[in-house]
C-alpha cells in the first residue's frame, strides 16, 4: 500500500489530537474507568469554593466538586468520591485553603465517632452538614472589636495614670518600697550577726560543758576508792542504826511520832515564810515545840532504860537523844538568822536525753545572814514528785559548799564547787542502801538564767543518764 503525503499528514494530526485529548482528560481529572459515588454537603457559606475543586480525605485526594447549587439560603455542594473510599458517618466536612493564598478545596477529616451518632458509612446520594469556614472578614471584625476594647482599656489606664495624685502616690510608694527594702536588708544583716554571735556562744558553752564532764569524770575516777569507802561507812552506819531501832521498835515509835509532829510544823513554817515580823514569831513557836519534843524524848529515854538491859544499847540511845537536843539548839540559832537572809525561787526545765521527755523542778533557797542556807523543793513535778530538803554550809572565802539532808526523797549529801564566776560543779551521793552518784554542771548566762547539765548514776555506765536544761531564778 502506498502512503501518500496526505495520509502521513493525517496520521500525524490524528496522533496529536489523541495526545491532546489525553492531556485534557488528565489535566481535567476526567476519569471514565474509576467508579464513584456522590454526596451532597450543605453549607451556609463556601468562601469562594469552585466547581471542579479537589476533595481530600485525611489529606489524600479522593474526588472532586461536581456542582454547587444555592437553595433555601443554603449552599449545596455535590461531590464525587472514589467508590473504594468509605466515609464514616462521623466524618467532618469543611472548606480549607491550600497554603496561605492557594485554591479552595473541600477537606474531610476522620474524627472519633460519638456513641449517639449512627454507625456505618455514607452511601450514594446521601447528604451531610459541613462546618462553616472561618472567613477573613470575620477575623477582621473580631480583631476590630478587640482593638476597640484594648483602646478603651488604654484610655482608662491613661486617665488613671495621668492623674497627678496617682503619679505622686506611685512615686511615694516606690520610694517607700525602696526604703523598706533597705531596712529589711539591714534588719536581716543584724539578725545574721546576732545568730552568728549566739552560735559562737552556744559552741563555747558546749565546749565548756564538755570540759566540765571530763573534769568531773577525772575527779570521780581519781577518788573512786575514797568515795566507795565513804559510801560503805555510811551504809554500815545505817545498818547499825536500823538494828538499834528494830531492837527498841515500840519505844522509838513514840519518839518518831513526836519528831513527825515537829517536822510537820517545820514544813508549815517553811511554806509560809514571809518578809514580815510574823516569821520570827512562828520560828520561835516551832523551836519551843522542838524543845518540848526533846523533853518528851528524854522521858521516853527513861522509860526505855527500864526495858533495855543491854548497857551498850542504852548508852548509844542516850547519846542519840543528846544529839537531837544539840541539833534543836543549833536549829534555834540557824532559824534565828533567817530574818536577815534572802529567799530565791528556782525553776528548772530539763530534757532527758534518753527518753526525750521534759522534767520540771521547783525549789526555794533560804539564805541566812551567816554561812548557812536551806533548800526545800520538789523534783520531777507530776512524774514522781521527789522531795529535796537540804542544809547547806559555806565557809567565808571558800569556793566549796557542803550539803546534807534529803535528796530526791532519799537521805544523801553533796558538795558544790564554784570553779569560775559563772561555772559551778556539784556532786551528790544519794541513798544509803543503793548509793547513786549524781554530777551537775551549771553555766550562768545572766544573773537569773543558767544552763544546766546533769549526769545521773555517774558511776554506773549502763544506768547512766544525761539531762540538759535551763534554770530561772525569781
mmCIF file with all atom_site columns, N, CA and C in Angstrom, residues 326-391:
data_model
loop_
_atom_site.group_PDB
_atom_site.id
_atom_site.type_symbol
_atom_site.label_atom_id
_atom_site.label_alt_id
_atom_site.label_comp_id
_atom_site.label_asym_id
_atom_site.label_entity_id
_atom_site.label_seq_id
_atom_site.pdbx_PDB_ins_code
_atom_site.Cartn_x
_atom_site.Cartn_y
_atom_site.Cartn_z
_atom_site.occupancy
_atom_site.B_iso_or_equiv
_atom_site.pdbx_formal_charge
_atom_site.auth_seq_id
_atom_site.auth_comp_id
_atom_site.auth_asym_id
_atom_site.auth_atom_id
_atom_site.pdbx_PDB_model_num
ATOM 1   N N  . UNK A 1 326 ? 21.011 18.686 170.941 1.00 0.00 ? 326 UNK A N  1
ATOM 2   C CA . UNK A 1 326 ? 22.023 19.606 170.413 1.00 0.00 ? 326 UNK A CA 1
ATOM 3   C C  . UNK A 1 326 ? 21.604 20.169 169.066 1.00 0.00 ? 326 UNK A C  1
ATOM 4   N N  . UNK A 1 327 ? 21.004 19.287 168.212 1.00 0.00 ? 327 UNK A N  1
ATOM 5   C CA . UNK A 1 327 ? 20.521 19.754 166.914 1.00 0.00 ? 327 UNK A CA 1
ATOM 6   C C  . UNK A 1 327 ? 19.435 20.797 167.082 1.00 0.00 ? 327 UNK A C  1
ATOM 7   N N  . UNK A 1 328 ? 18.568 20.601 168.064 1.00 0.00 ? 328 UNK A N  1
ATOM 8   C CA . UNK A 1 328 ? 17.497 21.577 168.299 1.00 0.00 ? 328 UNK A CA 1
ATOM 9   C C  . UNK A 1 328 ? 18.066 22.936 168.668 1.00 0.00 ? 328 UNK A C  1
ATOM 10  N N  . UNK A 1 329 ? 19.093 22.919 169.531 1.00 0.00 ? 329 UNK A N  1
ATOM 11  C CA . UNK A 1 329 ? 19.697 24.204 169.916 1.00 0.00 ? 329 UNK A CA 1
ATOM 12  C C  . UNK A 1 329 ? 20.365 24.881 168.724 1.00 0.00 ? 329 UNK A C  1
ATOM 13  N N  . UNK A 1 330 ? 21.040 24.060 167.885 1.00 0.00 ? 330 UNK A N  1
ATOM 14  C CA . UNK A 1 330 ? 21.670 24.644 166.699 1.00 0.00 ? 330 UNK A CA 1
ATOM 15  C C  . UNK A 1 330 ? 20.624 25.168 165.722 1.00 0.00 ? 330 UNK A C  1
ATOM 16  N N  . UNK A 1 331 ? 19.517 24.421 165.586 1.00 0.00 ? 331 UNK A N  1
ATOM 17  C CA . UNK A 1 331 ? 18.450 24.883 164.698 1.00 0.00 ? 331 UNK A CA 1
ATOM 18  C C  . UNK A 1 331 ? 17.876 26.201 165.170 1.00 0.00 ? 331 UNK A C  1
ATOM 19  N N  . UNK A 1 332 ? 17.815 26.366 166.524 1.00 0.00 ? 332 UNK A N  1
ATOM 20  C CA . UNK A 1 332 ? 17.312 27.635 167.066 1.00 0.00 ? 332 UNK A CA 1
ATOM 21  C C  . UNK A 1 332 ? 18.179 28.793 166.594 1.00 0.00 ? 332 UNK A C  1
ATOM 22  N N  . UNK A 1 333 ? 19.502 28.583 166.630 1.00 0.00 ? 333 UNK A N  1
ATOM 23  C CA . UNK A 1 333 ? 20.409 29.644 166.183 1.00 0.00 ? 333 UNK A CA 1
ATOM 24  C C  . UNK A 1 333 ? 20.301 29.881 164.679 1.00 0.00 ? 333 UNK A C  1
ATOM 25  N N  . UNK A 1 334 ? 20.155 28.769 163.921 1.00 0.00 ? 334 UNK A N  1
ATOM 26  C CA . UNK A 1 334 ? 20.107 28.899 162.454 1.00 0.00 ? 334 UNK A CA 1
ATOM 27  C C  . UNK A 1 334 ? 18.868 29.641 162.012 1.00 0.00 ? 334 UNK A C  1
ATOM 28  N N  . UNK A 1 335 ? 17.715 29.252 162.547 1.00 0.00 ? 335 UNK A N  1
ATOM 29  C CA . UNK A 1 335 ? 16.465 29.888 162.116 1.00 0.00 ? 335 UNK A CA 1
ATOM 30  C C  . UNK A 1 335 ? 16.354 31.315 162.623 1.00 0.00 ? 335 UNK A C  1
ATOM 31  N N  . UNK A 1 336 ? 17.047 31.597 163.719 1.00 0.00 ? 336 UNK A N  1
ATOM 32  C CA . UNK A 1 336 ? 17.037 32.982 164.200 1.00 0.00 ? 336 UNK A CA 1
ATOM 33  C C  . UNK A 1 336 ? 17.734 33.906 163.229 1.00 0.00 ? 336 UNK A C  1
ATOM 34  N N  . UNK A 1 337 ? 18.649 33.350 162.428 1.00 0.00 ? 337 UNK A N  1
ATOM 35  C CA . UNK A 1 337 ? 19.374 34.178 161.458 1.00 0.00 ? 337 UNK A CA 1
ATOM 36  C C  . UNK A 1 337 ? 18.631 34.336 160.143 1.00 0.00 ? 337 UNK A C  1
ATOM 37  N N  . UNK A 1 338 ? 17.484 33.644 159.961 1.00 0.00 ? 338 UNK A N  1
ATOM 38  C CA . UNK A 1 338 ? 16.727 33.754 158.714 1.00 0.00 ? 338 UNK A CA 1
ATOM 39  C C  . UNK A 1 338 ? 16.175 35.145 158.496 1.00 0.00 ? 338 UNK A C  1
ATOM 40  N N  . UNK A 1 339 ? 15.928 35.857 159.581 1.00 0.00 ? 339 UNK A N  1
ATOM 41  C CA . UNK A 1 339 ? 15.298 37.171 159.455 1.00 0.00 ? 339 UNK A CA 1
ATOM 42  C C  . UNK A 1 339 ? 16.159 38.131 158.654 1.00 0.00 ? 339 UNK A C  1
ATOM 43  N N  . UNK A 1 340 ? 17.451 37.956 158.707 1.00 0.00 ? 340 UNK A N  1
ATOM 44  C CA . UNK A 1 340 ? 18.343 38.848 157.960 1.00 0.00 ? 340 UNK A CA 1
ATOM 45  C C  . UNK A 1 340 ? 18.816 38.255 156.655 1.00 0.00 ? 340 UNK A C  1
ATOM 46  N N  . UNK A 1 341 ? 18.230 37.138 156.210 1.00 0.00 ? 341 UNK A N  1
ATOM 47  C CA . UNK A 1 341 ? 18.664 36.472 154.991 1.00 0.00 ? 341 UNK A CA 1
ATOM 48  C C  . UNK A 1 341 ? 17.822 36.840 153.784 1.00 0.00 ? 341 UNK A C  1
ATOM 49  N N  . UNK A 1 342 ? 17.908 35.979 152.739 1.00 0.00 ? 342 UNK A N  1
ATOM 50  C CA . UNK A 1 342 ? 17.179 36.216 151.485 1.00 0.00 ? 342 UNK A CA 1
ATOM 51  C C  . UNK A 1 342 ? 16.555 34.906 151.029 1.00 0.00 ? 342 UNK A C  1
ATOM 52  N N  . UNK A 1 343 ? 15.585 35.028 150.124 1.00 0.00 ? 343 UNK A N  1
ATOM 53  C CA . UNK A 1 343 ? 14.886 33.852 149.612 1.00 0.00 ? 343 UNK A CA 1
ATOM 54  C C  . UNK A 1 343 ? 14.842 33.916 148.093 1.00 0.00 ? 343 UNK A C  1
ATOM 55  N N  . UNK A 1 344 ? 15.080 32.796 147.434 1.00 0.00 ? 344 UNK A N  1
ATOM 56  C CA . UNK A 1 344 ? 15.002 32.692 145.978 1.00 0.00 ? 344 UNK A CA 1
ATOM 57  C C  . UNK A 1 344 ? 14.121 31.504 145.608 1.00 0.00 ? 344 UNK A C  1
ATOM 58  N N  . UNK A 1 345 ? 13.345 31.699 144.525 1.00 0.00 ? 345 UNK A N  1
ATOM 59  C CA . UNK A 1 345 ? 12.553 30.616 143.943 1.00 0.00 ? 345 UNK A CA 1
ATOM 60  C C  . UNK A 1 345 ? 13.242 30.178 142.654 1.00 0.00 ? 345 UNK A C  1
ATOM 61  N N  . UNK A 1 346 ? 13.640 28.913 142.595 1.00 0.00 ? 346 UNK A N  1
ATOM 62  C CA . UNK A 1 346 ? 14.375 28.382 141.445 1.00 0.00 ? 346 UNK A CA 1
ATOM 63  C C  . UNK A 1 346 ? 13.472 27.443 140.659 1.00 0.00 ? 346 UNK A C  1
ATOM 64  N N  . UNK A 1 347 ? 13.351 27.705 139.342 1.00 0.00 ? 347 UNK A N  1
ATOM 65  C CA . UNK A 1 347 ? 12.578 26.832 138.451 1.00 0.00 ? 347 UNK A CA 1
ATOM 66  C C  . UNK A 1 347 ? 13.511 26.296 137.378 1.00 0.00 ? 347 UNK A C  1
ATOM 67  N N  . UNK A 1 348 ? 13.494 24.966 137.200 1.00 0.00 ? 348 UNK A N  1
ATOM 68  C CA . UNK A 1 348 ? 14.384 24.308 136.238 1.00 0.00 ? 348 UNK A CA 1
ATOM 69  C C  . UNK A 1 348 ? 13.556 23.460 135.283 1.00 0.00 ? 348 UNK A C  1
ATOM 70  N N  . UNK A 1 349 ? 13.816 23.643 133.981 1.00 0.00 ? 349 UNK A N  1
ATOM 71  C CA . UNK A 1 349 ? 13.204 22.817 132.934 1.00 0.00 ? 349 UNK A CA 1
ATOM 72  C C  . UNK A 1 349 ? 14.297 21.975 132.308 1.00 0.00 ? 349 UNK A C  1
ATOM 73  N N  . UNK A 1 350 ? 14.207 20.612 132.478 1.00 0.00 ? 350 UNK A N  1
ATOM 74  C CA . UNK A 1 350 ? 15.236 19.701 131.992 1.00 0.00 ? 350 UNK A CA 1
ATOM 75  C C  . UNK A 1 350 ? 14.692 18.806 130.892 1.00 0.00 ? 350 UNK A C  1
ATOM 76  N N  . UNK A 1 351 ? 15.587 18.380 130.001 1.00 0.00 ? 351 UNK A N  1
ATOM 77  C CA . UNK A 1 351 ? 15.241 17.447 128.926 1.00 0.00 ? 351 UNK A CA 1
ATOM 78  C C  . UNK A 1 351 ? 16.076 16.182 129.089 1.00 0.00 ? 351 UNK A C  1
ATOM 79  N N  . UNK A 1 352 ? 15.412 15.038 129.218 1.00 0.00 ? 352 UNK A N  1
ATOM 80  C CA . UNK A 1 352 ? 16.079 13.746 129.352 1.00 0.00 ? 352 UNK A CA 1
ATOM 81  C C  . UNK A 1 352 ? 16.539 13.275 127.977 1.00 0.00 ? 352 UNK A C  1
ATOM 82  N N  . UNK A 1 353 ? 17.846 13.045 127.831 1.00 0.00 ? 353 UNK A N  1
ATOM 83  C CA . UNK A 1 353 ? 18.384 12.682 126.517 1.00 0.00 ? 353 UNK A CA 1
ATOM 84  C C  . UNK A 1 353 ? 17.948 11.291 126.087 1.00 0.00 ? 353 UNK A C  1
ATOM 85  N N  . UNK A 1 354 ? 17.739 10.377 127.040 1.00 0.00 ? 354 UNK A N  1
ATOM 86  C CA . UNK A 1 354 ? 17.368 9.003  126.696 1.00 0.00 ? 354 UNK A CA 1
ATOM 87  C C  . UNK A 1 354 ? 15.904 8.889  126.321 1.00 0.00 ? 354 UNK A C  1
ATOM 88  N N  . UNK A 1 355 ? 15.017 9.435  127.175 1.00 0.00 ? 355 UNK A N  1
ATOM 89  C CA . UNK A 1 355 ? 13.570 9.307  126.939 1.00 0.00 ? 355 UNK A CA 1
ATOM 90  C C  . UNK A 1 355 ? 12.991 10.447 126.134 1.00 0.00 ? 355 UNK A C  1
ATOM 91  N N  . UNK A 1 356 ? 13.774 11.535 125.896 1.00 0.00 ? 356 UNK A N  1
ATOM 92  C CA . UNK A 1 356 ? 13.307 12.715 125.153 1.00 0.00 ? 356 UNK A CA 1
ATOM 93  C C  . UNK A 1 356 ? 12.108 13.380 125.848 1.00 0.00 ? 356 UNK A C  1
ATOM 94  N N  . UNK A 1 357 ? 11.982 13.195 127.181 1.00 0.00 ? 357 UNK A N  1
ATOM 95  C CA . UNK A 1 357 ? 10.899 13.819 127.923 1.00 0.00 ? 357 UNK A CA 1
ATOM 96  C C  . UNK A 1 357 ? 11.437 14.986 128.741 1.00 0.00 ? 357 UNK A C  1
ATOM 97  N N  . UNK A 1 358 ? 10.562 15.960 129.020 1.00 0.00 ? 358 UNK A N  1
ATOM 98  C CA . UNK A 1 358 ? 10.941 17.122 129.812 1.00 0.00 ? 358 UNK A CA 1
ATOM 99  C C  . UNK A 1 358 ? 10.516 16.921 131.267 1.00 0.00 ? 358 UNK A C  1
ATOM 100 N N  . UNK A 1 359 ? 11.299 17.507 132.197 1.00 0.00 ? 359 UNK A N  1
ATOM 101 C CA . UNK A 1 359 ? 11.012 17.439 133.625 1.00 0.00 ? 359 UNK A CA 1
ATOM 102 C C  . UNK A 1 359 ? 11.046 18.848 134.203 1.00 0.00 ? 359 UNK A C  1
ATOM 103 N N  . UNK A 1 360 ? 10.240 19.078 135.245 1.00 0.00 ? 360 UNK A N  1
ATOM 104 C CA . UNK A 1 360 ? 10.157 20.380 135.893 1.00 0.00 ? 360 UNK A CA 1
ATOM 105 C C  . UNK A 1 360 ? 10.571 20.234 137.354 1.00 0.00 ? 360 UNK A C  1
ATOM 106 N N  . UNK A 1 361 ? 11.482 21.114 137.806 1.00 0.00 ? 361 UNK A N  1
ATOM 107 C CA . UNK A 1 361 ? 11.925 21.149 139.189 1.00 0.00 ? 361 UNK A CA 1
ATOM 108 C C  . UNK A 1 361 ? 11.644 22.534 139.764 1.00 0.00 ? 361 UNK A C  1
ATOM 109 N N  . UNK A 1 362 ? 11.185 22.575 141.019 1.00 0.00 ? 362 UNK A N  1
ATOM 110 C CA . UNK A 1 362 ? 10.957 23.835 141.727 1.00 0.00 ? 362 UNK A CA 1
ATOM 111 C C  . UNK A 1 362 ? 11.604 23.723 143.096 1.00 0.00 ? 362 UNK A C  1
ATOM 112 N N  . UNK A 1 363 ? 12.334 24.767 143.505 1.00 0.00 ? 363 UNK A N  1
ATOM 113 C CA . UNK A 1 363 ? 13.000 24.762 144.805 1.00 0.00 ? 363 UNK A CA 1
ATOM 114 C C  . UNK A 1 363 ? 13.003 26.168 145.379 1.00 0.00 ? 363 UNK A C  1
ATOM 115 N N  . UNK A 1 364 ? 12.980 26.236 146.722 1.00 0.00 ? 364 UNK A N  1
ATOM 116 C CA . UNK A 1 364 ? 13.109 27.506 147.448 1.00 0.00 ? 364 UNK A CA 1
ATOM 117 C C  . UNK A 1 364 ? 14.428 27.465 148.205 1.00 0.00 ? 364 UNK A C  1
ATOM 118 N N  . UNK A 1 365 ? 15.276 28.480 148.001 1.00 0.00 ? 365 UNK A N  1
ATOM 119 C CA . UNK A 1 365 ? 16.558 28.571 148.679 1.00 0.00 ? 365 UNK A CA 1
ATOM 120 C C  . UNK A 1 365 ? 16.505 29.718 149.674 1.00 0.00 ? 365 UNK A C  1
ATOM 121 N N  . UNK A 1 366 ? 16.689 29.386 150.975 1.00 0.00 ? 366 UNK A N  1
ATOM 122 C CA . UNK A 1 366 ? 16.675 30.374 152.049 1.00 0.00 ? 366 UNK A CA 1
ATOM 123 C C  . UNK A 1 366 ? 18.104 30.599 152.498 1.00 0.00 ? 366 UNK A C  1
ATOM 124 N N  . UNK A 1 367 ? 18.593 31.813 152.330 1.00 0.00 ? 367 UNK A N  1
ATOM 125 C CA . UNK A 1 367 ? 19.951 32.162 152.737 1.00 0.00 ? 367 UNK A CA 1
ATOM 126 C C  . UNK A 1 367 ? 19.894 32.923 154.051 1.00 0.00 ? 367 UNK A C  1
ATOM 127 N N  . UNK A 1 368 ? 20.718 32.525 155.022 1.00 0.00 ? 368 UNK A N  1
ATOM 128 C CA . UNK A 1 368 ? 20.754 33.207 156.313 1.00 0.00 ? 368 UNK A CA 1
ATOM 129 C C  . UNK A 1 368 ? 21.784 34.318 156.278 1.00 0.00 ? 368 UNK A C  1
ATOM 130 N N  . UNK A 1 369 ? 21.823 35.070 157.372 1.00 0.00 ? 369 UNK A N  1
ATOM 131 C CA . UNK A 1 369 ? 22.820 36.137 157.452 1.00 0.00 ? 369 UNK A CA 1
ATOM 132 C C  . UNK A 1 369 ? 24.204 35.581 157.719 1.00 0.00 ? 369 UNK A C  1
ATOM 133 N N  . UNK A 1 370 ? 24.285 34.294 158.082 1.00 0.00 ? 370 UNK A N  1
ATOM 134 C CA . UNK A 1 370 ? 25.570 33.677 158.347 1.00 0.00 ? 370 UNK A CA 1
ATOM 135 C C  . UNK A 1 370 ? 26.079 32.889 157.170 1.00 0.00 ? 370 UNK A C  1
ATOM 136 N N  . UNK A 1 371 ? 26.684 31.716 157.468 1.00 0.00 ? 371 UNK A N  1
ATOM 137 C CA . UNK A 1 371 ? 27.275 30.896 156.415 1.00 0.00 ? 371 UNK A CA 1
ATOM 138 C C  . UNK A 1 371 ? 26.403 29.699 156.048 1.00 0.00 ? 371 UNK A C  1
ATOM 139 N N  . UNK A 1 372 ? 25.155 29.677 156.517 1.00 0.00 ? 372 UNK A N  1
ATOM 140 C CA . UNK A 1 372 ? 24.275 28.544 156.250 1.00 0.00 ? 372 UNK A CA 1
ATOM 141 C C  . UNK A 1 372 ? 23.106 28.968 155.371 1.00 0.00 ? 372 UNK A C  1
ATOM 142 N N  . UNK A 1 373 ? 22.546 27.983 154.669 1.00 0.00 ? 373 UNK A N  1
ATOM 143 C CA . UNK A 1 373 ? 21.360 28.200 153.839 1.00 0.00 ? 373 UNK A CA 1
ATOM 144 C C  . UNK A 1 373 ? 20.573 26.899 153.784 1.00 0.00 ? 373 UNK A C  1
ATOM 145 N N  . UNK A 1 374 ? 19.319 26.998 153.322 1.00 0.00 ? 374 UNK A N  1
ATOM 146 C CA . UNK A 1 374 ? 18.419 25.848 153.288 1.00 0.00 ? 374 UNK A CA 1
ATOM 147 C C  . UNK A 1 374 ? 17.777 25.759 151.906 1.00 0.00 ? 374 UNK A C  1
ATOM 148 N N  . UNK A 1 375 ? 17.606 24.543 151.436 1.00 0.00 ? 375 UNK A N  1
ATOM 149 C CA . UNK A 1 375 ? 16.963 24.299 150.138 1.00 0.00 ? 375 UNK A CA 1
ATOM 150 C C  . UNK A 1 375 ? 15.800 23.335 150.358 1.00 0.00 ? 375 UNK A C  1
ATOM 151 N N  . UNK A 1 376 ? 14.604 23.755 149.948 1.00 0.00 ? 376 UNK A N  1
ATOM 152 C CA . UNK A 1 376 ? 13.406 22.919 150.026 1.00 0.00 ? 376 UNK A CA 1
ATOM 153 C C  . UNK A 1 376 ? 12.731 22.953 148.661 1.00 0.00 ? 376 UNK A C  1
ATOM 154 N N  . UNK A 1 377 ? 12.452 21.795 148.076 1.00 0.00 ? 377 UNK A N  1
ATOM 155 C CA . UNK A 1 377 ? 11.835 21.797 146.750 1.00 0.00 ? 377 UNK A CA 1
ATOM 156 C C  . UNK A 1 377 ? 11.328 20.425 146.339 1.00 0.00 ? 377 UNK A C  1
ATOM 157 N N  . UNK A 1 378 ? 10.848 20.371 145.098 1.00 0.00 ? 378 UNK A N  1
ATOM 158 C CA . UNK A 1 378 ? 10.303 19.134 144.532 1.00 0.00 ? 378 UNK A CA 1
ATOM 159 C C  . UNK A 1 378 ? 10.890 18.947 143.139 1.00 0.00 ? 378 UNK A C  1
ATOM 160 N N  . UNK A 1 379 ? 11.406 17.761 142.852 1.00 0.00 ? 379 UNK A N  1
ATOM 161 C CA . UNK A 1 379 ? 11.906 17.430 141.515 1.00 0.00 ? 379 UNK A CA 1
ATOM 162 C C  . UNK A 1 379 ? 10.884 16.558 140.780 1.00 0.00 ? 379 UNK A C  1
ATOM 163 N N  . UNK A 1 380 ? 10.975 16.624 139.436 1.00 0.00 ? 380 UNK A N  1
ATOM 164 C CA . UNK A 1 380 ? 10.086 15.811 138.571 1.00 0.00 ? 380 UNK A CA 1
ATOM 165 C C  . UNK A 1 380 ? 8.616  16.010 138.946 1.00 0.00 ? 380 UNK A C  1
ATOM 166 N N  . UNK A 1 381 ? 8.180  17.258 138.913 1.00 0.00 ? 381 UNK A N  1
ATOM 167 C CA . UNK A 1 381 ? 6.798  17.562 139.276 1.00 0.00 ? 381 UNK A CA 1
ATOM 168 C C  . UNK A 1 381 ? 5.855  16.856 138.308 1.00 0.00 ? 381 UNK A C  1
ATOM 169 N N  . UNK A 1 382 ? 4.881  16.131 138.887 1.00 0.00 ? 382 UNK A N  1
ATOM 170 C CA . UNK A 1 382 ? 3.922  15.407 138.069 1.00 0.00 ? 382 UNK A CA 1
ATOM 171 C C  . UNK A 1 382 ? 4.426  14.083 137.540 1.00 0.00 ? 382 UNK A C  1
ATOM 172 N N  . UNK A 1 383 ? 5.693  13.749 137.833 1.00 0.00 ? 383 UNK A N  1
ATOM 173 C CA . UNK A 1 383 ? 6.268  12.492 137.331 1.00 0.00 ? 383 UNK A CA 1
ATOM 174 C C  . UNK A 1 383 ? 7.178  11.882 138.398 1.00 0.00 ? 383 UNK A C  1
ATOM 175 N N  . UNK A 1 384 ? 6.625  11.674 139.595 1.00 0.00 ? 384 UNK A N  1
ATOM 176 C CA . UNK A 1 384 ? 7.407  11.125 140.693 1.00 0.00 ? 384 UNK A CA 1
ATOM 177 C C  . UNK A 1 384 ? 7.382  12.005 141.921 1.00 0.00 ? 384 UNK A C  1
ATOM 178 N N  . UNK A 1 385 ? 7.462  13.341 141.731 1.00 0.00 ? 385 UNK A N  1
ATOM 179 C CA . UNK A 1 385 ? 7.418  14.301 142.834 1.00 0.00 ? 385 UNK A CA 1
ATOM 180 C C  . UNK A 1 385 ? 8.433  13.937 143.920 1.00 0.00 ? 385 UNK A C  1
ATOM 181 N N  . UNK A 1 386 ? 9.733  14.048 143.611 1.00 0.00 ? 386 UNK A N  1
ATOM 182 C CA . UNK A 1 386 ? 10.788 13.727 144.558 1.00 0.00 ? 386 UNK A CA 1
ATOM 183 C C  . UNK A 1 386 ? 11.097 14.950 145.417 1.00 0.00 ? 386 UNK A C  1
ATOM 184 N N  . UNK A 1 387 ? 11.188 14.732 146.753 1.00 0.00 ? 387 UNK A N  1
ATOM 185 C CA . UNK A 1 387 ? 11.378 15.821 147.711 1.00 0.00 ? 387 UNK A CA 1
ATOM 186 C C  . UNK A 1 387 ? 12.857 16.123 147.887 1.00 0.00 ? 387 UNK A C  1
ATOM 187 N N  . UNK A 1 388 ? 13.179 17.413 148.004 1.00 0.00 ? 388 UNK A N  1
ATOM 188 C CA . UNK A 1 388 ? 14.511 17.897 148.350 1.00 0.00 ? 388 UNK A CA 1
ATOM 189 C C  . UNK A 1 388 ? 14.392 18.749 149.604 1.00 0.00 ? 388 UNK A C  1
ATOM 190 N N  . UNK A 1 389 ? 15.193 18.467 150.641 1.00 0.00 ? 389 UNK A N  1
ATOM 191 C CA . UNK A 1 389 ? 15.248 19.292 151.852 1.00 0.00 ? 389 UNK A CA 1
ATOM 192 C C  . UNK A 1 389 ? 16.665 19.193 152.383 1.00 0.00 ? 389 UNK A C  1
ATOM 193 N N  . UNK A 1 390 ? 17.491 20.222 152.130 1.00 0.00 ? 390 UNK A N  1
ATOM 194 C CA . UNK A 1 390 ? 18.912 20.158 152.428 1.00 0.00 ? 390 UNK A CA 1
ATOM 195 C C  . UNK A 1 390 ? 19.351 21.361 153.259 1.00 0.00 ? 390 UNK A C  1
ATOM 196 N N  . UNK A 1 391 ? 20.367 21.121 154.100 1.00 0.00 ? 391 UNK A N  1
ATOM 197 C CA . UNK A 1 391 ? 21.047 22.183 154.841 1.00 0.00 ? 391 UNK A CA 1
ATOM 198 C C  . UNK A 1 391 ? 22.406 22.379 154.196 1.00 0.00 ? 391 UNK A C  1
#
